[in-house]
Amino acid sequence: LHRPPIRSRETKLTSYPTMYKLAIAALLAGSAAAFAPAQVGQSSTALNAFEGELGVQPPLGFFDPLGLLEDADQERFDRLRYVEVKHGRICQLAFLGQIITRAGIHLPGDIDYSGNSFDSFPNGWAAIAGPDAIPQGGLIQIILFIGALELAVMKDVTGEAEFPGDFRNGSLDFGWDTFDEETKLQKRGIELNNGRAAMMGILGLMMHEQLGGSIPLVGEM
């Protein structure tokens, strides 16, 4: 991989790629819709069918402002729950990555054969797009690696999943089978809520990165 010389870190980037702004706009639209009033004509059948599902809790209770579960069956609910859990896990990793790298913690060594170290690249979105971003070849490798995980690893390969998002595949367990049903539900609920919080958290970090300044725990944006 070849990377052009790094510009001064003191130079403040004043513009961001168009796709970054579009990503923020899309996330904002989704977040705004999530807090919109519930549809008046939403089917009571869906409410009765899913109001006891994991994640339905005070103060919102069964919360489906977009009516995604209107006249839905269990298969559709499980699909939406799978997507929610997956996005939550991704956002937890993204939020943690932001905090760690902005605290000055990076992988040791070089990222390429040209001698560019991991800590020589900027944090956040600037590491993906911008004058000091990682080389295009490196970005392609990241995309291919994520694609391989999505298509062959992070899925129910063996068909043994007990719930949406269960990717143990008969090998990874970490003592899960030793828990009683109440403990399993509690841990699944914790993951679900942490994922929801992380989705809002990474959206907030993306906004602050665009605005600049600094925030507690994360530092200079």
Short mmCIF file of C-alpha atoms in Angstrom, two decimals:
data_model
loop_
_atom_site.label_atom_id
_atom_site.label_comp_id
_atom_site.label_asym_id
_atom_site.label_seq_id
_atom_site.Cartn_x
_atom_site.Cartn_y
_atom_site.Cartn_z
CA LEU A 1 0.00 0.00 0.00
CA HIS A 2 1.22 3.47 -0.80
CA ARG A 3 0.11 6.50 1.17
CA PRO A 4 0.80 10.14 0.36
CA PRO A 5 2.67 12.23 2.99
CA ILE A 6 0.62 13.07 6.05
CA ARG A 7 -0.44 16.67 6.40
CA SER A 8 0.00 18.58 9.62
CA ARG A 9 -2.30 17.38 12.41
CA GLU A 10 -2.84 21.00 13.39
CA THR A 11 -4.68 21.67 10.15
CA LYS A 12 -8.41 21.64 10.85
CA LEU A 13 -10.45 19.92 8.18
CA THR A 14 -13.18 22.34 7.16
CA SER A 15 -15.17 20.09 4.87
CA TYR A 16 -16.28 16.49 4.84
CA PRO A 17 -17.24 14.18 1.96
CA THR A 18 -20.77 14.40 0.68
CA MET A 19 -21.48 10.77 1.59
CA TYR A 20 -20.59 11.50 5.22
CA LYS A 21 -23.17 14.28 5.35
CA LEU A 22 -25.72 12.02 3.66
CA ALA A 23 -25.01 9.31 6.25
CA ILE A 24 -25.66 11.75 9.09
CA ALA A 25 -28.84 13.00 7.40
CA ALA A 26 -30.13 9.44 7.00
CA LEU A 27 -29.41 8.62 10.64
CA LEU A 28 -31.07 11.82 11.79
CA ALA A 29 -34.15 11.04 9.72
CA GLY A 30 -34.37 7.57 11.24
CA SER A 31 -33.90 8.92 14.75
CA ALA A 32 -36.55 11.57 14.28
CA ALA A 33 -39.01 9.00 12.98
CA ALA A 34 -38.34 6.79 15.98
CA PHE A 35 -39.69 9.48 18.28
CA ALA A 36 -42.67 10.41 16.13
CA PRO A 37 -46.20 9.82 17.47
CA ALA A 38 -47.55 6.33 16.93
CA GLN A 39 -49.83 5.79 13.98
CA VAL A 40 -53.48 5.98 14.92
CA GLY A 41 -54.53 3.17 12.63
CA GLN A 42 -51.93 0.67 13.77
CA SER A 43 -53.30 -2.85 14.06
CA SER A 44 -54.16 -3.87 17.61
CA THR A 45 -53.42 -7.46 16.59
CA ALA A 46 -49.72 -6.66 16.19
CA LEU A 47 -49.74 -4.89 19.54
CA ASN A 48 -51.27 -7.87 21.28
CA ALA A 49 -48.94 -10.31 19.51
CA PHE A 50 -45.65 -8.59 20.31
CA GLU A 51 -46.26 -6.53 23.45
CA GLY A 52 -44.70 -9.31 25.53
CA GLU A 53 -41.52 -9.59 23.47
CA LEU A 54 -38.05 -8.89 24.82
CA GLY A 55 -37.27 -5.17 24.65
CA VAL A 56 -40.82 -4.01 25.35
CA GLN A 57 -40.27 -2.08 28.57
CA PRO A 58 -41.18 1.15 30.38
CA PRO A 59 -41.54 3.99 29.74
CA LEU A 60 -42.31 3.42 26.04
CA GLY A 61 -43.69 -0.11 26.18
CA PHE A 62 -44.51 -1.49 22.74
CA PHE A 63 -43.03 1.26 20.52
CA ASP A 64 -43.56 1.01 16.77
CA PRO A 65 -44.14 4.56 15.48
CA LEU A 66 -43.52 3.61 11.85
CA GLY A 67 -45.95 0.70 11.92
CA LEU A 68 -43.31 -1.80 10.80
CA LEU A 69 -45.11 -4.58 12.66
CA GLU A 70 -48.59 -3.76 11.45
CA ASP A 71 -50.15 -7.07 10.39
CA ALA A 72 -46.70 -8.69 10.78
CA ASP A 73 -46.13 -12.33 11.62
CA GLN A 74 -43.48 -13.83 13.91
CA GLU A 75 -41.07 -14.32 11.01
CA ARG A 76 -41.08 -10.62 10.17
CA PHE A 77 -40.66 -9.68 13.82
CA ASP A 78 -37.67 -12.02 14.14
CA ARG A 79 -36.13 -10.51 11.01
CA LEU A 80 -36.48 -6.96 12.37
CA ARG A 81 -35.14 -8.03 15.75
CA TYR A 82 -32.14 -9.68 14.04
CA VAL A 83 -31.39 -6.42 12.19
CA GLU A 84 -31.76 -4.41 15.40
CA VAL A 85 -29.38 -6.68 17.32
CA LYS A 86 -26.82 -6.67 14.50
CA HIS A 87 -26.85 -2.88 14.15
CA GLY A 88 -26.59 -2.55 17.91
CA ARG A 89 -23.50 -4.77 17.99
CA ILE A 90 -21.86 -2.83 15.17
CA CYS A 91 -22.55 0.49 16.88
CA GLN A 92 -21.18 -0.78 20.19
CA LEU A 93 -17.91 -1.64 18.43
CA ALA A 94 -17.93 1.70 16.61
CA PHE A 95 -18.51 3.72 19.78
CA LEU A 96 -15.83 1.78 21.66
CA GLY A 97 -13.43 2.26 18.76
CA GLN A 98 -14.00 6.02 18.83
CA ILE A 99 -13.27 6.25 22.55
CA ILE A 100 -10.17 4.05 22.43
CA THR A 101 -8.47 5.66 19.43
CA ARG A 102 -9.23 9.19 20.58
CA ALA A 103 -7.65 8.29 23.92
CA GLY A 104 -4.42 7.69 22.00
CA ILE A 105 -4.54 3.89 22.02
CA HIS A 106 -3.67 2.31 18.67
CA LEU A 107 -2.35 -0.97 17.39
CA PRO A 108 1.45 -1.19 17.47
CA GLY A 109 3.56 -1.39 14.34
CA ASP A 110 2.90 -0.28 10.78
CA ILE A 111 -0.26 -0.54 8.72
CA ASP A 112 1.61 -1.05 5.43
CA TYR A 113 5.02 -1.85 3.97
CA SER A 114 5.73 1.85 3.48
CA GLY A 115 6.30 2.32 7.19
CA ASN A 116 3.11 4.20 8.05
CA SER A 117 2.22 3.40 11.66
CA PHE A 118 -1.35 2.89 12.88
CA ASP A 119 -1.17 5.97 15.08
CA SER A 120 -0.10 8.18 12.16
CA PHE A 121 -3.63 8.21 10.79
CA PRO A 122 -6.41 10.48 12.08
CA ASN A 123 -9.33 9.24 14.16
CA GLY A 124 -12.98 8.86 13.21
CA TRP A 125 -14.29 9.47 9.73
CA ALA A 126 -11.09 11.23 8.70
CA ALA A 127 -9.36 7.84 8.73
CA ILE A 128 -11.72 6.65 5.99
CA ALA A 129 -12.12 9.74 3.82
CA GLY A 130 -9.96 12.84 3.62
CA PRO A 131 -6.42 13.92 2.79
CA ASP A 132 -4.88 11.81 5.57
CA ALA A 133 -7.08 8.74 5.17
CA ILE A 134 -5.80 5.21 4.88
CA PRO A 135 -4.87 4.14 1.32
CA GLN A 136 -7.69 2.96 -0.94
CA GLY A 137 -6.23 -0.55 -0.95
CA GLY A 138 -6.56 -0.68 2.83
CA LEU A 139 -10.18 0.44 2.68
CA ILE A 140 -10.94 -2.27 0.12
CA GLN A 141 -9.42 -4.87 2.44
CA ILE A 142 -11.62 -3.69 5.30
CA ILE A 143 -14.75 -3.90 3.13
CA LEU A 144 -13.83 -7.40 1.91
CA PHE A 145 -13.18 -8.56 5.49
CA ILE A 146 -16.55 -7.22 6.68
CA GLY A 147 -18.25 -8.85 3.69
CA ALA A 148 -16.65 -12.22 4.52
CA LEU A 149 -17.87 -11.95 8.12
CA GLU A 150 -21.37 -11.03 6.98
CA LEU A 151 -21.68 -13.82 4.42
CA ALA A 152 -19.89 -16.71 6.12
CA VAL A 153 -19.28 -16.11 9.83
CA MET A 154 -21.73 -13.79 11.59
CA LYS A 155 -24.81 -15.87 10.86
CA ASP A 156 -26.60 -19.01 12.00
CA VAL A 157 -24.55 -21.46 9.97
CA THR A 158 -25.61 -24.67 11.74
CA GLY A 159 -29.28 -23.83 12.28
CA GLU A 160 -28.94 -24.20 16.06
CA ALA A 161 -29.80 -20.60 16.96
CA GLU A 162 -32.16 -20.22 19.92
CA PHE A 163 -33.06 -16.59 19.11
CA PRO A 164 -32.35 -13.89 16.49
CA GLY A 165 -28.68 -12.96 16.67
CA ASP A 166 -27.53 -16.27 18.18
CA PHE A 167 -24.32 -16.98 16.25
CA ARG A 168 -22.75 -19.58 18.55
CA ASN A 169 -23.06 -22.25 15.85
CA GLY A 170 -22.43 -25.07 18.28
CA SER A 171 -18.92 -23.89 19.19
CA LEU A 172 -18.85 -20.57 21.05
CA ASP A 173 -20.73 -20.80 24.33
CA PHE A 174 -19.00 -18.99 27.23
CA GLY A 175 -21.26 -20.77 29.70
CA TRP A 176 -24.52 -19.73 28.05
CA ASP A 177 -26.08 -23.18 28.42
CA THR A 178 -25.45 -23.07 32.17
CA PHE A 179 -27.76 -20.07 32.64
CA ASP A 180 -31.42 -20.44 33.53
CA GLU A 181 -34.08 -18.90 31.27
CA GLU A 182 -34.47 -15.80 33.43
CA THR A 183 -30.74 -15.06 33.29
CA LYS A 184 -30.66 -15.61 29.53
CA LEU A 185 -33.50 -13.13 29.02
CA GLN A 186 -31.79 -10.63 31.29
CA LYS A 187 -28.51 -10.83 29.38
CA ARG A 188 -30.26 -10.59 26.02
CA GLY A 189 -32.14 -7.54 27.29
CA ILE A 190 -28.90 -5.91 28.43
CA GLU A 191 -27.33 -6.45 25.00
CA LEU A 192 -30.41 -5.09 23.27
CA ASN A 193 -30.51 -1.93 25.40
CA ASN A 194 -26.76 -1.38 25.13
CA GLY A 195 -27.07 -1.68 21.36
CA ARG A 196 -29.89 0.86 21.27
CA ALA A 197 -27.84 3.27 23.37
CA ALA A 198 -24.79 2.72 21.16
CA MET A 199 -26.79 3.53 18.02
CA MET A 200 -27.72 6.89 19.50
CA GLY A 201 -24.20 7.34 20.87
CA ILE A 202 -22.35 6.81 17.60
CA LEU A 203 -24.83 9.14 15.87
CA GLY A 204 -23.99 11.79 18.47
CA LEU A 205 -20.26 11.29 17.92
CA MET A 206 -20.69 11.61 14.16
CA MET A 207 -22.54 14.89 14.67
CA HIS A 208 -19.92 16.25 17.06
CA GLU A 209 -17.16 15.22 14.67
CA GLN A 210 -18.83 17.34 12.04
CA LEU A 211 -19.28 20.28 14.42
CA GLY A 212 -15.82 20.06 15.99
CA GLY A 213 -14.81 20.91 19.55
CA SER A 214 -14.40 18.43 22.39
CA ILE A 215 -16.70 16.33 24.56
CA PRO A 216 -16.14 14.52 27.88
CA LEU A 217 -14.51 11.06 27.83
CA VAL A 218 -14.00 11.20 24.06
CA GLY A 219 -11.86 14.34 23.84
CA GLU A 220 -11.06 16.54 20.87
CA MET A 221 -13.23 15.92 17.83
#
